[in-house]
Structure formats: C-alpha cells, structure tokens
XYZ file of C-alpha atoms in Angstrom:
277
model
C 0.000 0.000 0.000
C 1.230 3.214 -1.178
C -0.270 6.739 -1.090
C 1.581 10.546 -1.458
C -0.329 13.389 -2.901
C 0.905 17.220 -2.861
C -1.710 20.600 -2.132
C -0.221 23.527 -4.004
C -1.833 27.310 -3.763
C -3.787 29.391 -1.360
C -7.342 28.330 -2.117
C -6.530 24.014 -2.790
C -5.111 24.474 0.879
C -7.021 26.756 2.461
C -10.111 24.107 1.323
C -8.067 21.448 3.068
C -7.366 22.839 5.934
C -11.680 24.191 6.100
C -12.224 20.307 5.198
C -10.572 18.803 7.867
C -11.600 21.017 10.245
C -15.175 20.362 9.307
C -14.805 16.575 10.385
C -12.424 17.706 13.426
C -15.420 19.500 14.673
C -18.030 16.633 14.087
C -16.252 13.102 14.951
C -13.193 12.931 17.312
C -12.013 9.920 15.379
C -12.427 9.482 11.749
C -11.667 7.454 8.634
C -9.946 8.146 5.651
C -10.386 6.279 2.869
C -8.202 6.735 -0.047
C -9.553 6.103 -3.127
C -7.469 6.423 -7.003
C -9.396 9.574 -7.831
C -10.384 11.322 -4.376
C -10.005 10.744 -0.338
C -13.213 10.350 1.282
C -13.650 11.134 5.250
C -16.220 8.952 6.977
C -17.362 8.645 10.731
C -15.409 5.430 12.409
C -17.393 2.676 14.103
C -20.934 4.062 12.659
C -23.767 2.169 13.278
C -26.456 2.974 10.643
C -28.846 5.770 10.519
C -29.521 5.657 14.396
C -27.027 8.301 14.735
C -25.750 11.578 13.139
C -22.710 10.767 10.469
C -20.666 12.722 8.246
C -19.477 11.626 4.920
C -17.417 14.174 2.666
C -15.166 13.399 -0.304
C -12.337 15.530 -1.791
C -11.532 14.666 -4.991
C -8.464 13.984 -7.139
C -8.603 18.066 -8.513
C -8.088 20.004 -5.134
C -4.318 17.870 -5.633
C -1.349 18.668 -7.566
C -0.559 15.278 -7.260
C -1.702 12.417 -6.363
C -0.636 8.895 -6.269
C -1.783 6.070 -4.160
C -1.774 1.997 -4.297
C -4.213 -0.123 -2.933
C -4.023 -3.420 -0.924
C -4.744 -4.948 -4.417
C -5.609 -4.105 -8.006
C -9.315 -5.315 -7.307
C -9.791 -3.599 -3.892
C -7.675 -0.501 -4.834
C -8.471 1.326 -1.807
C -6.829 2.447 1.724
C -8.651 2.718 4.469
C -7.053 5.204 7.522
C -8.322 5.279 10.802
C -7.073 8.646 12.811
C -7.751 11.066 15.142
C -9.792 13.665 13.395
C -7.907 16.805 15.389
C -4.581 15.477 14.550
C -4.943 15.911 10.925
C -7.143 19.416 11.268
C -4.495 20.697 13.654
C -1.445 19.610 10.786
C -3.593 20.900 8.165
C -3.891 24.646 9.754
C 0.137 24.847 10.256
C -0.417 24.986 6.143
C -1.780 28.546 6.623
C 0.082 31.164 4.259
C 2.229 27.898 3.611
C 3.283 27.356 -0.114
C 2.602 23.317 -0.064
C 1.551 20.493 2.095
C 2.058 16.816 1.553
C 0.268 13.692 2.783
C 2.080 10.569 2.486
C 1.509 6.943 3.837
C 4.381 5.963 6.195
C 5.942 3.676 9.070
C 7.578 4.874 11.914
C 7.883 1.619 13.845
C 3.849 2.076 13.168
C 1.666 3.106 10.768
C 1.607 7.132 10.128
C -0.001 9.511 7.681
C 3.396 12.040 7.178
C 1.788 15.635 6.822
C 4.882 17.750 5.380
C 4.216 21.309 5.512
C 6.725 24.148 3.478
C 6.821 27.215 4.866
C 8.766 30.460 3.633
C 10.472 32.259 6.084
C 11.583 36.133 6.060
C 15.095 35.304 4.578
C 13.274 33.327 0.882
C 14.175 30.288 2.640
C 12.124 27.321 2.664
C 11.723 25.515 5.791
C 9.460 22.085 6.576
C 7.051 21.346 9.022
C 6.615 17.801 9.618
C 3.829 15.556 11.655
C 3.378 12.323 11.629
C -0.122 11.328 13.082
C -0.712 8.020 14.117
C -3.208 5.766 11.971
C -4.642 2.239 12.373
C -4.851 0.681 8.459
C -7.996 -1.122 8.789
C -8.751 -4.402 7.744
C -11.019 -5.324 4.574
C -13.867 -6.816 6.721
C -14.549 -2.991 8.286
C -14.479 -1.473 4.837
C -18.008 -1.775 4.314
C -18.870 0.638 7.832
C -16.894 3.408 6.226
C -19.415 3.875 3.074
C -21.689 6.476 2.892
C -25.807 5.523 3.533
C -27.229 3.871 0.760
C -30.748 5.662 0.699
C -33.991 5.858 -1.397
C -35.193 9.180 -3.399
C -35.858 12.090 -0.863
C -39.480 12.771 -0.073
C -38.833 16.350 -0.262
C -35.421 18.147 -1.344
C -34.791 21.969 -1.238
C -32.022 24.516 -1.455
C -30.956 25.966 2.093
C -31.544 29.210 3.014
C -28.679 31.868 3.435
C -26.424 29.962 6.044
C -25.836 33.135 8.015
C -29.703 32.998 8.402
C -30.324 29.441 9.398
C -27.831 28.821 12.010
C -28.806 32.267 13.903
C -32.079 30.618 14.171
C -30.907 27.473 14.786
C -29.368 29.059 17.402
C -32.070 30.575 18.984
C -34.362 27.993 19.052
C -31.347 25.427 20.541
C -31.296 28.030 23.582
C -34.869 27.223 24.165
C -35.720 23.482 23.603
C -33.958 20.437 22.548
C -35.791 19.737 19.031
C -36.413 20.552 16.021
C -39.406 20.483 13.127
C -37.548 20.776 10.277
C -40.507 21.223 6.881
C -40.472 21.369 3.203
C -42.602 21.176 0.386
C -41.799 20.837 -3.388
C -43.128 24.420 -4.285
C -39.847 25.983 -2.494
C -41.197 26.217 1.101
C -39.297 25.563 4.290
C -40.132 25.930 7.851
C -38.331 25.626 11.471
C -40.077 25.469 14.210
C -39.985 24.316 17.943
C -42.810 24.343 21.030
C -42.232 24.175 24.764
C -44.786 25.046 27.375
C -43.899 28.089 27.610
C -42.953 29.536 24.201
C -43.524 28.182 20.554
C -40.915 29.413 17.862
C -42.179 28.946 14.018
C -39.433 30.364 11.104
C -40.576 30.485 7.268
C -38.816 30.563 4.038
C -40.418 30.166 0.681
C -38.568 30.881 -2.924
C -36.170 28.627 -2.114
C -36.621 26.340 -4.857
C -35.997 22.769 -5.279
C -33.384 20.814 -7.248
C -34.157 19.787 -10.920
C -34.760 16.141 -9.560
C -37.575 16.769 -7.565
C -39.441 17.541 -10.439
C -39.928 14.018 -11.477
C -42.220 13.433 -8.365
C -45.315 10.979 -8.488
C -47.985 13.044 -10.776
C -50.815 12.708 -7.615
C -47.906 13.666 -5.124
C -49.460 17.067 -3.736
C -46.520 19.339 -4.463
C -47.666 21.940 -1.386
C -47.826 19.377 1.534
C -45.194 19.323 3.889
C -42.657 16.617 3.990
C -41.400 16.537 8.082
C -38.757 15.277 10.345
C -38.151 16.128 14.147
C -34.545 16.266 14.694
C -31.916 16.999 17.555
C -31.869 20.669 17.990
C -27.919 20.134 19.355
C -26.722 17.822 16.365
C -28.211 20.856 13.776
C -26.735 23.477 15.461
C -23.078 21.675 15.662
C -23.015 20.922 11.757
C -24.473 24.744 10.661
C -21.720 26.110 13.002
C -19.044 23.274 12.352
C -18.795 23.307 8.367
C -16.337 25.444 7.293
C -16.143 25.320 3.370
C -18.345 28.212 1.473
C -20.390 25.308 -0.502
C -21.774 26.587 -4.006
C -24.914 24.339 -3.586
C -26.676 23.830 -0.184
C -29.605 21.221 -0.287
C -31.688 19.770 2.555
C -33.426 16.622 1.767
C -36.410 15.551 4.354
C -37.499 11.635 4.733
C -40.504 12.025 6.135
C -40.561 11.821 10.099
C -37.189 9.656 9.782
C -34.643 11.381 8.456
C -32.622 14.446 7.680
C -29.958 14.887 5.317
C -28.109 18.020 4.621
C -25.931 18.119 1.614
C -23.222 20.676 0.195
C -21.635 20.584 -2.611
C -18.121 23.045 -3.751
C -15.756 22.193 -6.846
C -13.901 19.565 -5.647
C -16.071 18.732 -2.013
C -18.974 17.365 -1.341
C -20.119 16.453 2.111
C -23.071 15.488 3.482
C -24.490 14.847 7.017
C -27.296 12.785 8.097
C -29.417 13.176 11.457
C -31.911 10.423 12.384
C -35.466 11.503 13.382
C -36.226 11.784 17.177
C-alpha cells in the first residue's frame, strides 16, 4: 500500500485545511479512505442511521498530485483510521504555507506524514513535519466506512442563506432540545420548535428545489409538507461546524425519519445525516 499526494496554492489548501476542520469538529475519530481519484472522510465505528454521520469526499482536482496503491488491483483502496484533530491541527500549520504533503508511512507504526513548506523572512524554505498516528484497517470494516445507501428524498430543497439558518438554529437550541424541520416541493421551508412556555415557528419560501424533484409521483401534492423532528444540538453543531463556502446547499427531508443536509463546492462534497427523534 502506497499513497503521497501534494496541495499547491492558497485556495486548494485553504479548502483542506476548512475540510478537515469540518470533520475535526463533528467526529473525534475518523476514517480516511483513499480512493485512485479522491479521499473520502467517513465517521469510524458508525452504526447505521440511528445516529448523526458525516461523509465528505475531496476529490483527485483540489491535488497537484496524487498517487496512491491499494491493498490490491481489485480492492484498490486504503482505508485510515485517525484522530480527526490530529490531521485538522497539521492541516492549519499549512496557513500562508506554499505546499503540504500527505504521504503513507511507518515509523515503527503506521503514520499519515503531513509535510508542511513554509517560507520564512530570509526566501528560505523551511518544513514542518507531523506524523499522526493511523490504524490501516482491515477489509472486513471497509463496508462501515461507506456512505448511507438511501432511497429518493421525499422532499429536497435549497438551504436558506447559512448566516440565516444557524442564527435561528441558534435561537431555538437556547430554548428546547428539538427541532421540526418542513419542506414542500413548491420551495417552502419551515423551522419550528414548542415548549410550554414559548412556541418558535421560522418560514422561508422561494427557495426552490433541485431539478430532480421535479420528477415526483404526478398525484404527489406538491404543497404538503414533507417533516422530520430532529436533535436541535446535532443541527446546530453541523451549521456552526462546516467550514467550506459550498456553491450548492440542499436539505433533503425523509418524512418523520430522516434528515440529510448536503453541500456541494468544486472539488467537495459532504453530506451529514441526522436520524429523526
């Protein structure tokens, strides 16, 4: 098993170093999968759609270069297990750096090698080097690192400004512990949460919804509201954990089981999934 790839230039590492501090903030351990044409973070020792996951994938073009063996030529994959932190902590050294590097290694254990170059006052290059402990996982625990395998959406819809749903979010997580999370396929999205004491209701509409959604069931009613009640906390820590500036945000609803909030940049897409309460 071999794997090396190089980021070059300010916005390929900047998006690195937002990536992995996205899945630093949501899992404290993580896996990385290394794939021939992207690397794909995953949470570790998930266990199904009874809990919140993320799942994001970076592909081959936010590399210079990239070059990477498998255990074989059928199952031409790696798959790292790590301490999420570790890697978002290397990652930020990178800041104002001119290159970082990732490489597979073994000192007297496994270790993904993060190799940061730095230019100093003088024009002279100097390296910044961590090697992060990693446990290569066997074949049989492949199949827990792939993302959900899930059915149409019942309702999908574009997000809201982001500024705008997590001050919201916010408030409403400072009151009670859930969620009602509603969309339609006419562009219509509320938030909402009740307590004995106060009820909070938030609407959007003109949102719009992805082309897909268009080939809905001809007697689906496009203006009913597609629901799930979710964990007000687990919301709140994605919308204020993701740090890339996605150019498509999309929140798909199965009804009254699950939540799924995608976003998608050049070269990233992640996604994170909250179960229904």
């Amino acid at each position: 098993m071999k794997f090396r790839a190089k980021i070059t230039g300010k916005g390929c590492l900047e998006l690195f170093i937002h990536v992995s501090g996205t899945v630093a903030r949501l899992a404290k351990v993580c896996v990385l999968r290394v794939r021939p044409d992207s690397l794909c973070f995953s949470p570790a020792g998930f266990h199904g759609l009874r809990e919140a996951g993320l799942w994001c994938e970076v592909r081959r073009g936010a590399f210079q270069q990239f070059r990477m063996e498998g255990v074989s030529e059928d199952l031409d994959e790696i798959h790292l297990e790590l301490t999420a932190e570790h890697l978002s902590r290397a990652a930020r050294s990178a800041a104002g750096a001119s290159s970082l590097k990732l490489q597979l290694a073994h000192r007297r254990r496994p270790c993904l090698t993060v190799a940061v170059e730095l230019a100093s006052s003088l024009g002279r290059a100097r390296s910044v080097v961590h090697d992060l402990p990693v446990q290569v996982l066997p074949r049989r625990a492949w199949r827990a690192c792939l993302p959900p395998s899930l059915r149409a959406a019942d309702a999908s819809i574009y997000l809201p400004r982001w500024r705008t749903l997590r001050s919201i979010v916010e408030r409403m997580a400072n009151v009670g512990d859930h969620v009602l999370v509603e969309a339609n396929l006419r562009g219509r999205m509320t938030l909402s949460m009740e307590t004995e004491v106060v009820s909070i209701k938030s609407y959007f509409k003109n949102l719009g919804n992805p082309p897909e959604s268009a080939g809905a069931p001809p007697n689906r009613d496009l203006e009913s509201m597609v629901q799930v009640r979710v964990d007000n906390r687990k919301l709140l820590q994605f919308l204020e954990g993701q740090q890339i500036n996605p150019t498509m945000a999309l929140c798909n609803i199965w009804d009254s089981s699950l939540l799924q909030l995608v976003l998608v940049q050049e070269d990233v897409s992640l996604q994170y999934v909250i179960p229904a309460l």
